[in-house]
mmCIF file of C-alpha atoms in Angstrom:
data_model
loop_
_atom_site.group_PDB
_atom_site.id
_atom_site.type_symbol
_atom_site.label_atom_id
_atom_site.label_comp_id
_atom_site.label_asym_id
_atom_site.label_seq_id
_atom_site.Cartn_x
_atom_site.Cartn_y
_atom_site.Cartn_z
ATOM 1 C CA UNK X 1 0.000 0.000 0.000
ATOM 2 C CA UNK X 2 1.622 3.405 -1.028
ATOM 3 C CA UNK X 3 1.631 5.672 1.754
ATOM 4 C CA UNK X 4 0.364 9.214 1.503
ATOM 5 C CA UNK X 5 2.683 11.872 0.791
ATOM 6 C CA UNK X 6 4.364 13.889 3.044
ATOM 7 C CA UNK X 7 3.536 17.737 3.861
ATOM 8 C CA UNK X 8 6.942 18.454 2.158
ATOM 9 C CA UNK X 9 5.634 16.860 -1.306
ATOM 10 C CA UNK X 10 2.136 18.261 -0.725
ATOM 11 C CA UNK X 11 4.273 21.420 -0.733
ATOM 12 C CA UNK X 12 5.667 20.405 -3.938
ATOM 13 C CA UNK X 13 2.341 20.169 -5.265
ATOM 14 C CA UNK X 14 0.997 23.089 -4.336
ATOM 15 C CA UNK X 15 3.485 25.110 -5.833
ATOM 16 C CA UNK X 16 2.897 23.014 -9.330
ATOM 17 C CA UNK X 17 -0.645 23.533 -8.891
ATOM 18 C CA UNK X 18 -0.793 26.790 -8.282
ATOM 19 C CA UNK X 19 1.880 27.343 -11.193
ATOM 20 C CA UNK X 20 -0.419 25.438 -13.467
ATOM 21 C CA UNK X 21 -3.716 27.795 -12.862
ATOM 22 C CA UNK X 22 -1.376 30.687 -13.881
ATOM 23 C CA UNK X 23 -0.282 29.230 -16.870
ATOM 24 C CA UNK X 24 -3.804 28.504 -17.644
ATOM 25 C CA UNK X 25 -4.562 32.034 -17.114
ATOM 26 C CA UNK X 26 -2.287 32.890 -19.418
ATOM 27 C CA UNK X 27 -3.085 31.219 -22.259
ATOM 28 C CA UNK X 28 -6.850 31.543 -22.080
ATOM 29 C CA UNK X 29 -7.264 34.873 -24.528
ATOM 30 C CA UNK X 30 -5.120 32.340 -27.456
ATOM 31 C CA UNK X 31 -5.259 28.798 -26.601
ATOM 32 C CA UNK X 32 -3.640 26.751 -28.866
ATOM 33 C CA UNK X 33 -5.687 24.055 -30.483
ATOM 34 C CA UNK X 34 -3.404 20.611 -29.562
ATOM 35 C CA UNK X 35 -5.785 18.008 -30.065
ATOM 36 C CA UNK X 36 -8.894 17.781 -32.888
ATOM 37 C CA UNK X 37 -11.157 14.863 -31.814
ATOM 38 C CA UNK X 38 -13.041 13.620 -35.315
ATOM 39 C CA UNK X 39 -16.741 11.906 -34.238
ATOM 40 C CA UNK X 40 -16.788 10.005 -37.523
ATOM 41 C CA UNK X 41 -19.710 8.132 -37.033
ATOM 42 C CA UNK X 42 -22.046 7.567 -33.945
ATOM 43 C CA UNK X 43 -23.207 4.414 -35.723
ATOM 44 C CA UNK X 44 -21.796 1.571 -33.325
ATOM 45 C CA UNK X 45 -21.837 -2.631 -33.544
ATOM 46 C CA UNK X 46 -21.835 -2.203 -29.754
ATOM 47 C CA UNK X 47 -24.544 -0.638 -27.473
ATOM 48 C CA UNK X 48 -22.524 0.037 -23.723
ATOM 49 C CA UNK X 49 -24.252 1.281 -20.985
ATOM 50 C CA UNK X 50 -21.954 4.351 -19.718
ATOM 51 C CA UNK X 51 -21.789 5.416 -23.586
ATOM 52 C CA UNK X 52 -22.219 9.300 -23.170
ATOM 53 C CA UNK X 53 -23.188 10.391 -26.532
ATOM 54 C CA UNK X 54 -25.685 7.460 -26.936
ATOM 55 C CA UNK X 55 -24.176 5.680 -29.890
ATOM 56 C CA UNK X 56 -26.119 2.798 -31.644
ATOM 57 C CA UNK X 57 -29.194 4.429 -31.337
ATOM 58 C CA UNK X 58 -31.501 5.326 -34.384
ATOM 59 C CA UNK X 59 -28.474 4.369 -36.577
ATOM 60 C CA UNK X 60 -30.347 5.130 -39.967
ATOM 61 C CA UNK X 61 -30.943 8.456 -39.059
ATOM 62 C CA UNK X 62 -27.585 8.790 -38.069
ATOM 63 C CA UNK X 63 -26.294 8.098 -41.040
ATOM 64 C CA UNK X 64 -28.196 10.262 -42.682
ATOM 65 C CA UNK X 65 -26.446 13.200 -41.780
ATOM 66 C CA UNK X 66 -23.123 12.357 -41.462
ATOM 67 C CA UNK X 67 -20.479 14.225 -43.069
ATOM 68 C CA UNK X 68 -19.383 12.388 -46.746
ATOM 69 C CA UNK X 69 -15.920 11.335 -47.857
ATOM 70 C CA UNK X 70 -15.344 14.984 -49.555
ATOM 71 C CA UNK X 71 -16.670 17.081 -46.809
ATOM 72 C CA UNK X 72 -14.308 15.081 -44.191
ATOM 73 C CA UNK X 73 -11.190 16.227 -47.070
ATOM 74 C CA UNK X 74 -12.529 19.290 -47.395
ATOM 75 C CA UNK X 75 -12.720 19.408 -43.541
ATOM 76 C CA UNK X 76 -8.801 18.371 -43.359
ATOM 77 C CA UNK X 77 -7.802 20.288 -46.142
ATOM 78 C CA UNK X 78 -8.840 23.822 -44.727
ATOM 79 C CA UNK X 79 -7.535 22.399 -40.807
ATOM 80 C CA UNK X 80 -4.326 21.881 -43.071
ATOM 81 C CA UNK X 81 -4.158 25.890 -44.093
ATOM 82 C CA UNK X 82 -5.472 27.329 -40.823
ATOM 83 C CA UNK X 83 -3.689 25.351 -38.746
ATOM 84 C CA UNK X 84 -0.218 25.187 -41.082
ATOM 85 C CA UNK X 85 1.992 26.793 -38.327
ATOM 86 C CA UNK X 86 1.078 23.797 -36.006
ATOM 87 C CA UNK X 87 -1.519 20.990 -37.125
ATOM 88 C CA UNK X 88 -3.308 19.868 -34.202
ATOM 89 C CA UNK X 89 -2.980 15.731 -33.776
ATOM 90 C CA UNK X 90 -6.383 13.969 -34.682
ATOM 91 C CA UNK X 91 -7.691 11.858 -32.493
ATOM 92 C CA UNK X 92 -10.219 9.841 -34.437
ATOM 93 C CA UNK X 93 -13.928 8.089 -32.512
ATOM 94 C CA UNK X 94 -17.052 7.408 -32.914
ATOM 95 C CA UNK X 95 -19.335 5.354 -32.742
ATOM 96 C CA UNK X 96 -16.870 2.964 -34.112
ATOM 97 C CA UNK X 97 -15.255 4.906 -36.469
ATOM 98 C CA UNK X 98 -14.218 1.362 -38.634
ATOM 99 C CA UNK X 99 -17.581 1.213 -39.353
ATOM 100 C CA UNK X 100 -17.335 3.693 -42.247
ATOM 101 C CA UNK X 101 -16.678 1.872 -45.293
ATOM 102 C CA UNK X 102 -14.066 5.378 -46.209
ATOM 103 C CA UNK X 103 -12.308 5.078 -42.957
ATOM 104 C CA UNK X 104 -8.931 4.316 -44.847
ATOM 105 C CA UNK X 105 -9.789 7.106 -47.470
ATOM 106 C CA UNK X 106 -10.471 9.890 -45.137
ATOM 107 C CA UNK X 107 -7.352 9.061 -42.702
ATOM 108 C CA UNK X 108 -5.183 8.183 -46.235
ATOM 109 C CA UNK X 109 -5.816 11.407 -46.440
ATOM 110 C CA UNK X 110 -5.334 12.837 -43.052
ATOM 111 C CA UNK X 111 -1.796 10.709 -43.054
ATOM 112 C CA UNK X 112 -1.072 12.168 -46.794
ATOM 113 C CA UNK X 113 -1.591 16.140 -45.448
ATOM 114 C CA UNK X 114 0.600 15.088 -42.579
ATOM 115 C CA UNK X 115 -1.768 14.930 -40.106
ATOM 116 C CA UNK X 116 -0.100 12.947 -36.742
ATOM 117 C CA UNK X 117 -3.471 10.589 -35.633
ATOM 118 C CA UNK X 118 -4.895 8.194 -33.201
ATOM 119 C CA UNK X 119 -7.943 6.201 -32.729
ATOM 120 C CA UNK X 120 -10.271 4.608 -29.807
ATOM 121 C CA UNK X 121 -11.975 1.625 -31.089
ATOM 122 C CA UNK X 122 -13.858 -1.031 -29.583
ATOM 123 C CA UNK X 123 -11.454 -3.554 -31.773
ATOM 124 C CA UNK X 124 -14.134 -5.553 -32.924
ATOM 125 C CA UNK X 125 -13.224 -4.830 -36.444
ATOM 126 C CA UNK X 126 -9.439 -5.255 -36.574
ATOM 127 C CA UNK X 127 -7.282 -8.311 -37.857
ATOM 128 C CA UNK X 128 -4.478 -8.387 -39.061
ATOM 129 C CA UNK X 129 -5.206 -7.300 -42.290
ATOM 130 C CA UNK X 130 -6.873 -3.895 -41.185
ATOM 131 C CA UNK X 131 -3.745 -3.670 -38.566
ATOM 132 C CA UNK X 132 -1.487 -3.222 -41.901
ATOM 133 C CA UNK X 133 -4.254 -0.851 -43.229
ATOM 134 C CA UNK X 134 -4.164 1.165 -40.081
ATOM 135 C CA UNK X 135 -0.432 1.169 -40.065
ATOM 136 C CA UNK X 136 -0.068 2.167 -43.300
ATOM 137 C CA UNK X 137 -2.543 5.056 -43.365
ATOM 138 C CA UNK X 138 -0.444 6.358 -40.485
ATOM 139 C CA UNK X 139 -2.375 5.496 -37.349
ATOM 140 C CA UNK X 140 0.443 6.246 -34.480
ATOM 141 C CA UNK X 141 -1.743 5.495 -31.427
ATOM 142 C CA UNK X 142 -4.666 3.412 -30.797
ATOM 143 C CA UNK X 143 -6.943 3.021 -27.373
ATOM 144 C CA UNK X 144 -9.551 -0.237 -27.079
ATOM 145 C CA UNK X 145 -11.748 -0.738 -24.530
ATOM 146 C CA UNK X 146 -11.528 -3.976 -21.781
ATOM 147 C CA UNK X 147 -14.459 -3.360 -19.478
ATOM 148 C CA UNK X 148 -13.742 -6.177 -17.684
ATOM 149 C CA UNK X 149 -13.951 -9.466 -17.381
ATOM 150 C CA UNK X 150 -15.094 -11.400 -20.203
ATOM 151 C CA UNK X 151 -19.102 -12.013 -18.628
ATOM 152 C CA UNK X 152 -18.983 -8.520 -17.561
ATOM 153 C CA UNK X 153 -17.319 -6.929 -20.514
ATOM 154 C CA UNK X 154 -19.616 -8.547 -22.227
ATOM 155 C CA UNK X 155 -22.625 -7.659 -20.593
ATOM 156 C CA UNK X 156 -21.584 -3.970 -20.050
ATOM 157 C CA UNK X 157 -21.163 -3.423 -23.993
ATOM 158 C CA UNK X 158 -24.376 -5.328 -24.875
ATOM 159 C CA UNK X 159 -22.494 -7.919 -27.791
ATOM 160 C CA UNK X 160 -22.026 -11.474 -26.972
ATOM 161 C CA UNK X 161 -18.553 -12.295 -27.651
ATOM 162 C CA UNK X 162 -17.440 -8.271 -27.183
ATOM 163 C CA UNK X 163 -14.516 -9.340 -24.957
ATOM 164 C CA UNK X 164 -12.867 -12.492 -27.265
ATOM 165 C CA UNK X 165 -13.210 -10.118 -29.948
ATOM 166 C CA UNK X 166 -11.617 -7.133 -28.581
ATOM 167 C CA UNK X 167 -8.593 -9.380 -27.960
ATOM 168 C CA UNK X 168 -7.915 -10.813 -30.523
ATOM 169 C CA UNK X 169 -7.926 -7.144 -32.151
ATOM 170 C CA UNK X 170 -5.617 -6.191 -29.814
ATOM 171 C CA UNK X 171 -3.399 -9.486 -30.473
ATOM 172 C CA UNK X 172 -3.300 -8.214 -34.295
ATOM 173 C CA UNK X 173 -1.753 -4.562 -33.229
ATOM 174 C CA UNK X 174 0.533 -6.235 -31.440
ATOM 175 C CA UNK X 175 1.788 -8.735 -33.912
ATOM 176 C CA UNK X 176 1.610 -6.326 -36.912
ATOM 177 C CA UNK X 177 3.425 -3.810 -34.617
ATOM 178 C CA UNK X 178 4.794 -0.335 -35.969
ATOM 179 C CA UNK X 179 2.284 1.697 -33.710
ATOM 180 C CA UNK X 180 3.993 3.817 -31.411
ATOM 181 C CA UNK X 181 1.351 3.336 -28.457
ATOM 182 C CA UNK X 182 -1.061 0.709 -27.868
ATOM 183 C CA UNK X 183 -3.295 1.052 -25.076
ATOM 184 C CA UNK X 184 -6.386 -0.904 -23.141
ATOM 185 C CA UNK X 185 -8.983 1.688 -21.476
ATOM 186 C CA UNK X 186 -11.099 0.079 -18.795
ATOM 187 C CA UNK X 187 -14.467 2.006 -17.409
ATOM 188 C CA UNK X 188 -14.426 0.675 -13.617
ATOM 189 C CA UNK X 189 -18.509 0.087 -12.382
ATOM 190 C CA UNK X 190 -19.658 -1.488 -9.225
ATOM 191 C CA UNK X 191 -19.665 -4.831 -10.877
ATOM 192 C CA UNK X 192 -16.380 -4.701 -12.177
ATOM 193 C CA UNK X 193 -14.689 -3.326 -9.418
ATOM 194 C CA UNK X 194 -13.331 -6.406 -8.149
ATOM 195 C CA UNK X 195 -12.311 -7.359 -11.174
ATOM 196 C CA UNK X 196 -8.619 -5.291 -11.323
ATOM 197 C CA UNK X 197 -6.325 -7.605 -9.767
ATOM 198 C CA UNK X 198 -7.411 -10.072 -12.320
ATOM 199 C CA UNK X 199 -7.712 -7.600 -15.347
ATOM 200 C CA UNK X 200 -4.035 -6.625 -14.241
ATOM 201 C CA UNK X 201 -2.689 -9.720 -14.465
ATOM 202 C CA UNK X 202 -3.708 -9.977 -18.184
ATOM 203 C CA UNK X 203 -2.957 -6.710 -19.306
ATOM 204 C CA UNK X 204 1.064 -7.761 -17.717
ATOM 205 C CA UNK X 205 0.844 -10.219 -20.262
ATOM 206 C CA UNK X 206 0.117 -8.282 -23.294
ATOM 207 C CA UNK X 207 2.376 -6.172 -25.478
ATOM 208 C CA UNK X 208 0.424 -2.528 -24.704
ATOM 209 C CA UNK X 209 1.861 0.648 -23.968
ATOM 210 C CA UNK X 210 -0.388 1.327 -21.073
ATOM 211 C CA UNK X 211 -3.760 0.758 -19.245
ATOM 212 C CA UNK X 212 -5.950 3.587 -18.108
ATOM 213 C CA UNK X 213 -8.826 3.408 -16.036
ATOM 214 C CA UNK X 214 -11.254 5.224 -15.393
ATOM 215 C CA UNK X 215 -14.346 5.348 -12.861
ATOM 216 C CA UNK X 216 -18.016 5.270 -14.917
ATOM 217 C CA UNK X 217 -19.131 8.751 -15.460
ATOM 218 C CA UNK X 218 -22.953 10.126 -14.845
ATOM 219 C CA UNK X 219 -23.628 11.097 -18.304
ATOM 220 C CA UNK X 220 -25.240 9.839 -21.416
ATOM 221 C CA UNK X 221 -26.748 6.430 -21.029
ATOM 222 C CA UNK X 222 -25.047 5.975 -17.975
ATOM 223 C CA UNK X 223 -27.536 8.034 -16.270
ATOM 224 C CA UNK X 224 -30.065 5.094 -16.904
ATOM 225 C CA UNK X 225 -27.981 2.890 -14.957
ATOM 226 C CA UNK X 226 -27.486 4.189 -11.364
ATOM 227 C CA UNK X 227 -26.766 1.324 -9.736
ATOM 228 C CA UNK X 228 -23.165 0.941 -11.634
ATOM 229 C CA UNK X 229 -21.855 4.010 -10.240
ATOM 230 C CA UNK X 230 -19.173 3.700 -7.632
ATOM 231 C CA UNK X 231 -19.634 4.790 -4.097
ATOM 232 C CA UNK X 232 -17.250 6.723 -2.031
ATOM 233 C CA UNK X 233 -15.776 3.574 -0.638
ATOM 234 C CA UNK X 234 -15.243 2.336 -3.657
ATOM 235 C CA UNK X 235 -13.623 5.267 -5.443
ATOM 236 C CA UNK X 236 -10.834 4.965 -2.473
ATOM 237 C CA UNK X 237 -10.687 1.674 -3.300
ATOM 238 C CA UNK X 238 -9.615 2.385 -6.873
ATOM 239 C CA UNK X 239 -7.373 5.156 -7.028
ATOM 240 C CA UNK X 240 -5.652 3.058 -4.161
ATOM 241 C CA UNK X 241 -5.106 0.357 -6.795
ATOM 242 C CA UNK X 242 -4.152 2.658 -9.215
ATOM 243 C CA UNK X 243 -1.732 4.583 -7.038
ATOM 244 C CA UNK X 244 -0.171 1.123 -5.496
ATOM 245 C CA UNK X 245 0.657 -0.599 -8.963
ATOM 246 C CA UNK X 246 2.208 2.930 -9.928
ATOM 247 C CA UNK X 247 4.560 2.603 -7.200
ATOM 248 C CA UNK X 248 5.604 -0.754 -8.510
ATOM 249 C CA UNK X 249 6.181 0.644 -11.900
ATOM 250 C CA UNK X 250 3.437 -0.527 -14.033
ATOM 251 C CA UNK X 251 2.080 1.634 -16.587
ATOM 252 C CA UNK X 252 -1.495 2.083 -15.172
ATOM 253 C CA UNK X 253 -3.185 5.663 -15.601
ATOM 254 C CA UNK X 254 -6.263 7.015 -14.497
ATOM 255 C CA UNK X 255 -7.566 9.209 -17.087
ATOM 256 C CA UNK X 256 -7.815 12.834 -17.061
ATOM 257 C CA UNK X 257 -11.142 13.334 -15.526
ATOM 258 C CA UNK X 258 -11.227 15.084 -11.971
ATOM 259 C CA UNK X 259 -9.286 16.910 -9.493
ATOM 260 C CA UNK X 260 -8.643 14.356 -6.595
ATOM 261 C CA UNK X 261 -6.447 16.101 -4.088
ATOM 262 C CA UNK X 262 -2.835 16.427 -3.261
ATOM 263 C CA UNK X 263 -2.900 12.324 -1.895
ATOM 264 C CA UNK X 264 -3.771 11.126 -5.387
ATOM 265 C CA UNK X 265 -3.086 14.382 -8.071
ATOM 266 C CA UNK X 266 0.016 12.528 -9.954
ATOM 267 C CA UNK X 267 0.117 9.782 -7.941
ATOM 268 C CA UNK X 268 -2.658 8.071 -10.046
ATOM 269 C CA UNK X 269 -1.108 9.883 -13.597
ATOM 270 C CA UNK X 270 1.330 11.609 -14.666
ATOM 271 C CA UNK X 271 0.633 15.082 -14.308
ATOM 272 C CA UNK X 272 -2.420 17.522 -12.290
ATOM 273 C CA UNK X 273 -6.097 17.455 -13.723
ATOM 274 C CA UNK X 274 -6.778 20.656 -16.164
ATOM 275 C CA UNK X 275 -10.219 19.667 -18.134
ATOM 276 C CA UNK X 276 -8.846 20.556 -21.755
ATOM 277 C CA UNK X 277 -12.487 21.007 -23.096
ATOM 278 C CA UNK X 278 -11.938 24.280 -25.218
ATOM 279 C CA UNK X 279 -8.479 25.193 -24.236
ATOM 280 C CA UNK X 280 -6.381 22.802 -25.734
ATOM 281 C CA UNK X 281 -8.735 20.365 -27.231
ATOM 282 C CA UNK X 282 -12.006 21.068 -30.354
ATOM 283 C CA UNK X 283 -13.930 18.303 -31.661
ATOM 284 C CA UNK X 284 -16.136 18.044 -34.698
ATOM 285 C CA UNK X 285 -19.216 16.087 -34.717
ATOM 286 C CA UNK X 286 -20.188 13.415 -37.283
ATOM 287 C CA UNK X 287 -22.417 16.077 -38.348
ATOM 288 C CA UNK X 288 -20.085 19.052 -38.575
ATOM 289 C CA UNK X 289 -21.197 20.572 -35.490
ATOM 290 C CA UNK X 290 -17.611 21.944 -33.748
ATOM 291 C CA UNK X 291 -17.457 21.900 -30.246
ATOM 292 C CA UNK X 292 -15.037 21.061 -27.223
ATOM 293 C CA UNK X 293 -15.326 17.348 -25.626
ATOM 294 C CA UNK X 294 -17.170 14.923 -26.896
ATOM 295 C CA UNK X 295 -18.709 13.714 -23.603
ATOM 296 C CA UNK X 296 -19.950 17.133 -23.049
ATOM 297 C CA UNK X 297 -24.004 17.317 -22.968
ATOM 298 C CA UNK X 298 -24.694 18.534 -26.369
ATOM 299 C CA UNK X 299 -26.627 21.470 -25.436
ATOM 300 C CA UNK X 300 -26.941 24.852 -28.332
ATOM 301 C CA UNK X 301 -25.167 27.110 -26.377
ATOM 302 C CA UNK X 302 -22.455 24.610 -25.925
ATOM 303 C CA UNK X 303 -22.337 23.873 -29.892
ATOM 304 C CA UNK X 304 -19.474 26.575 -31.070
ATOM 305 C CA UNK X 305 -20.365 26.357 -35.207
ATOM 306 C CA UNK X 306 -20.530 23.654 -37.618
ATOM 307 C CA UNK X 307 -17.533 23.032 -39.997
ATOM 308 C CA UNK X 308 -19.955 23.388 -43.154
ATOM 309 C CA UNK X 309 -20.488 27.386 -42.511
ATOM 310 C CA UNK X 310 -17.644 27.985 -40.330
ATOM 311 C CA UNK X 311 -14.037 28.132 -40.458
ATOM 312 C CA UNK X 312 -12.340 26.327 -37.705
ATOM 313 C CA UNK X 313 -9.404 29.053 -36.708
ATOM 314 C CA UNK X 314 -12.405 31.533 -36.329
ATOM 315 C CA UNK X 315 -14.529 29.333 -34.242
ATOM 316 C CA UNK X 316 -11.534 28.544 -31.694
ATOM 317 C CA UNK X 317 -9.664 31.899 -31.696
ATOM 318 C CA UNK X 318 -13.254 33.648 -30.822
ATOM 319 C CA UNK X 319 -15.594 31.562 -29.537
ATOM 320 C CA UNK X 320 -15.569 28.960 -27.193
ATOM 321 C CA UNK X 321 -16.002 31.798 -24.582
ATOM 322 C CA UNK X 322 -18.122 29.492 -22.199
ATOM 323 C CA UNK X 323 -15.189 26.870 -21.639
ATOM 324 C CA UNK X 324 -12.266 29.563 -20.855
ATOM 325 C CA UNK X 325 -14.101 30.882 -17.982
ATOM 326 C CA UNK X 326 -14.251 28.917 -14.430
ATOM 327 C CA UNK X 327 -17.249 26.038 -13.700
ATOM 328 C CA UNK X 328 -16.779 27.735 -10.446
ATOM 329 C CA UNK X 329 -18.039 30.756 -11.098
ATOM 330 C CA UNK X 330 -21.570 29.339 -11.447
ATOM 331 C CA UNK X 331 -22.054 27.463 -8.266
ATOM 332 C CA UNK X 332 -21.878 29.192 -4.820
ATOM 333 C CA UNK X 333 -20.408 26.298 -3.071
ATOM 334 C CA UNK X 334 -17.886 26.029 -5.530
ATOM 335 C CA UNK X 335 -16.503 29.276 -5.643
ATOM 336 C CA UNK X 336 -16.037 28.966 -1.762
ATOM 337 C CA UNK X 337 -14.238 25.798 -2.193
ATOM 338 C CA UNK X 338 -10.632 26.603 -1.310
ATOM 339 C CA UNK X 339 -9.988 23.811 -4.133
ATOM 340 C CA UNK X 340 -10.892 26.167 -6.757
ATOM 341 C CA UNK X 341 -8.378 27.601 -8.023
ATOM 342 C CA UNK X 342 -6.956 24.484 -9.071
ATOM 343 C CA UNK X 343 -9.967 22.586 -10.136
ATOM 344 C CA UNK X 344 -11.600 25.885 -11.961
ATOM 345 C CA UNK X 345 -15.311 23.898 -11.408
ATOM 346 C CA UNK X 346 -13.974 20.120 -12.418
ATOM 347 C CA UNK X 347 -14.559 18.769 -15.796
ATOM 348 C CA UNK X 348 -17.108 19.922 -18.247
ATOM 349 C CA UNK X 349 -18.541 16.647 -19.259
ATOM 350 C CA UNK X 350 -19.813 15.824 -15.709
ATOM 351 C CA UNK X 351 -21.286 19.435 -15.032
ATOM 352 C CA UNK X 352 -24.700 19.939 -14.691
ATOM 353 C CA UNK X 353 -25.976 22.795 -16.525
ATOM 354 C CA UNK X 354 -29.431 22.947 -15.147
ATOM 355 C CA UNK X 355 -28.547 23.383 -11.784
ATOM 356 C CA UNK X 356 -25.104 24.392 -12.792
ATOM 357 C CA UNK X 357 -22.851 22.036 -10.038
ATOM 358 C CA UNK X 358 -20.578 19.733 -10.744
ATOM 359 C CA UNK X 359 -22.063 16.082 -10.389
ATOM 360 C CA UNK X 360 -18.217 14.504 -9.868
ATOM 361 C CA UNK X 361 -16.021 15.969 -7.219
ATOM 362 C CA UNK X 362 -13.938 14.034 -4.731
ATOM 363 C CA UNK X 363 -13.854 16.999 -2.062
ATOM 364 C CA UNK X 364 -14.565 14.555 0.514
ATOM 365 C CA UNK X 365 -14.032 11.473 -0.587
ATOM 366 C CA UNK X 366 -10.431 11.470 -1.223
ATOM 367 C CA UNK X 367 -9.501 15.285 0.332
#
C-alpha cells in the first residue's frame, strides 16, 4: 500500500498547482488548439451502458447526416491551411469509427496532409489485415476498450462475444506492430470493481503501452444505470489500486477526468487534472457541429459552429467563450471551495448545466 505523501511533497504540489492555474490564465485569450477529436460516425456494432453520446441508437438516421468522404477532405484540407503553423494531432472516434466503409480514405488522407493521428476503437473490427491498413494510413496510437472481465465486458457493452473479440484485435496490433502506443482503457462500475487484480494480471501479459482506467461517469446512457456508479468507498478503493501498482512501476493511468487532491493528483497519472475542453482540445461532430469534448451534454449554447459554414481558426480563436471561464463561477459552493483555483469547477462533461454544479467531485471522498 503506497503511503500518503508527506507535507513536504504536498508542498511540492501546491506550488505546481498553483503554477499550473497561472499558466492557464495565461493562455486563455489564445489557446492553442493541440488536439482535434473527429466523431466520424455515432453508428456503433456495440450498445454500452456508460456510452455518453448514446451511440447505436436510431443508426439510420444517423447516417443520414453524417459528413461524406469529400466534406471530411474538405474538412482536413482547410484544418491543413489554418492550422499550417502547427496541425493539431487527430484523435479519431465514434461510434466505431471502422464502421465507415471510407475510414482508410479519409485518414489516407489525413496521413497524406501530414496529419499525426490516433484512434479509440472497440477492436471488434481489426485483424491483421486492417492492422497493416491502419499502419499504413499512419495510425500512431490506438486506445480499445476492456471493461472487464469477459461475462462482464460482455454484458456492459451489450455484444455477446465483445470481450474475445476485442482481444484478438488487440493481439493483431501487437503482432503487426509499428504503432507507437497501444493502449487498453477500462471504465471501472460497481460490478467490475473487483475485477482489477485479475484484469491486471492480463494486461502484464500483453504487449500494450499502457492501461488507463477510469471510474463510470454520470452522463449519457449511464444516467439510466445508477446502480453501476461507484460509491465513495469504492472510489478509495480504486485510485488506491491505481496509485499502489504505480509505485511498482506498471504503466497504469487514471484518465484525465477530476481533481482528486494532493494524496492522489500525480500519484494516479502523470501530471495535475486541467479539463482541456476548449483550451487545448475542439472536436467536430459526425455532423459538422464543432465543439469542445465529446462527452460534453450537447446542449446549443455549448455547440461553437458547424464546420460546413464555419471556419475552424475563427470558431476557436473567438468563440468557445463558455469553456475559458471557471465552472466555479456558477455554483456558490464552488466558488467557496478553497480547491478552486486548481480545479476551476472540475470537468465539463460531468457538469450539470441545469442546476449548474458539478455532479463529480472528490472533495470529501479522497480530500
Amino acid at each position: 500500500m503506497a503511503l500518503p505523501l508527506t507535507n513536504e511533497a504536498k508542498s511540492t504540489q501546491t506550488a505546481h498547482l498553483r503554477e499550473l492555474a497561472a499558466y492557464r490564465r495565461s493562455i486563455l485569450p489564445h489557446p492553442p488548439l493541440r488536439n482535434l477529436f473527429l466523431e466520424l460516425t455515432r453508428r456503433c456494432n456495440e450498445h454500452c451502458l456508460h456510452c455518453g453520446s448514446r451511440c447505436g441508437e436510431s443508426d439510420a438516421s444517423r447516417l443520414t447526416d453524417e459528413l461524406t468522404t469529400a466534406q471530411y477532405k474538405a474538412l482536413l484540407d482547410s484544418v491543413k491551411a489554418e492550422f499550417a503553423d502547427h496541425l493539431p494531432e487527430l484523435d479519431v472516434t465514434g461510434g466505431e469509427p471502422l464502421l465507415r466503409t471510407d475510414f482508410f480514405d479519409i485518414m489516407g488522407y489525413a496521413h497524406a496532409l501530414g496529419f499525426r493521428w490516433g484512434m479509440t476503437s472497440n477492436a471488434i473490427l481489426i485483424d491483421g489485415k486492417t492492422a497493416r491498413r491502419l499502419r499504413e494510413c499512419g495510425m500512431k496510437t490506438i486506445s480499445v476498450s476492456i471493461d472487464g472481465l469477459p461475462a462482464t465486458h460482455d454484458a456492459f457493452r451489450n455484444r455477446q462475444g465483445a470481450y474475445d473479440a476485442a482481444m484478438r484485435g488487440i493481439q493483431a496490433l501487437i503482432e503487426v506492430g509499428g504503432f507507437q502506443h497501444i493502449q487498453v482503457t477500462t471504465v471501472v462500475t460497481r460490478r467490475s470493481l473487483s475485477e482489477l487484480s485479475a484484469l491486471f494480471e492480463i494486461m502484464k501479459a500483453l504487449e500494450i503501452q499502457s492501461w488507463r482506467v477510469i471510474s463510470m461517469e454520470p452522463i449519457g446512457r449511464a444516467t439510466q444505470h445508477p446502480e453501476l456508479l461507484l460509491s465513495p468507498d469504492e472510489y478509495r478503493r480504486l485510485f488506491d489500486f491505481i496509485r499502489d501498482k504505480r509505485t511498482e512501476g506498471w504503466p497504469l493511468t487514471y484518465g484525465c477526468s477530476h481533481f482528486l487532491g494532493s494524496d492522489y493528483e500525480r500519484q494516479v497519472r502523470k501530471w495535475y487534472f486541467l479539463c482541456n475542453a476548449g483550451i487545448y482540445t475542439a472536436s467536430i461532430m459526425s455532423n459538422g457541429d464543432i465543439g469542445a469534448c465529446l462527452d460534453i451534454e450537447r446542449r446549443p449554447e455549448l455547440i461553437q459552429g458547424n464546420i460546413l459554414r464555419d471556419s475552424l481558426r475563427d470558431v476557436w480563436e473567438n468563440r468557445f467563450s463558455v469553456f475559458r471561464a471557471d465552472l466555479s463561477e456558477r455554483n456558490k459552493t464552488c466558488m467557496a471551495c478553497d480547491a478552486s483555483e486548481f480545479c476551476h469547477g472540475g470537468a465539463h462533461h460531468s457538469w450539470d448545466y441545469d442546476q449548474n454544479r458539478q455532479q463529480v467531485c472528490f472533495k470529501g471522498i479522497l480530500f
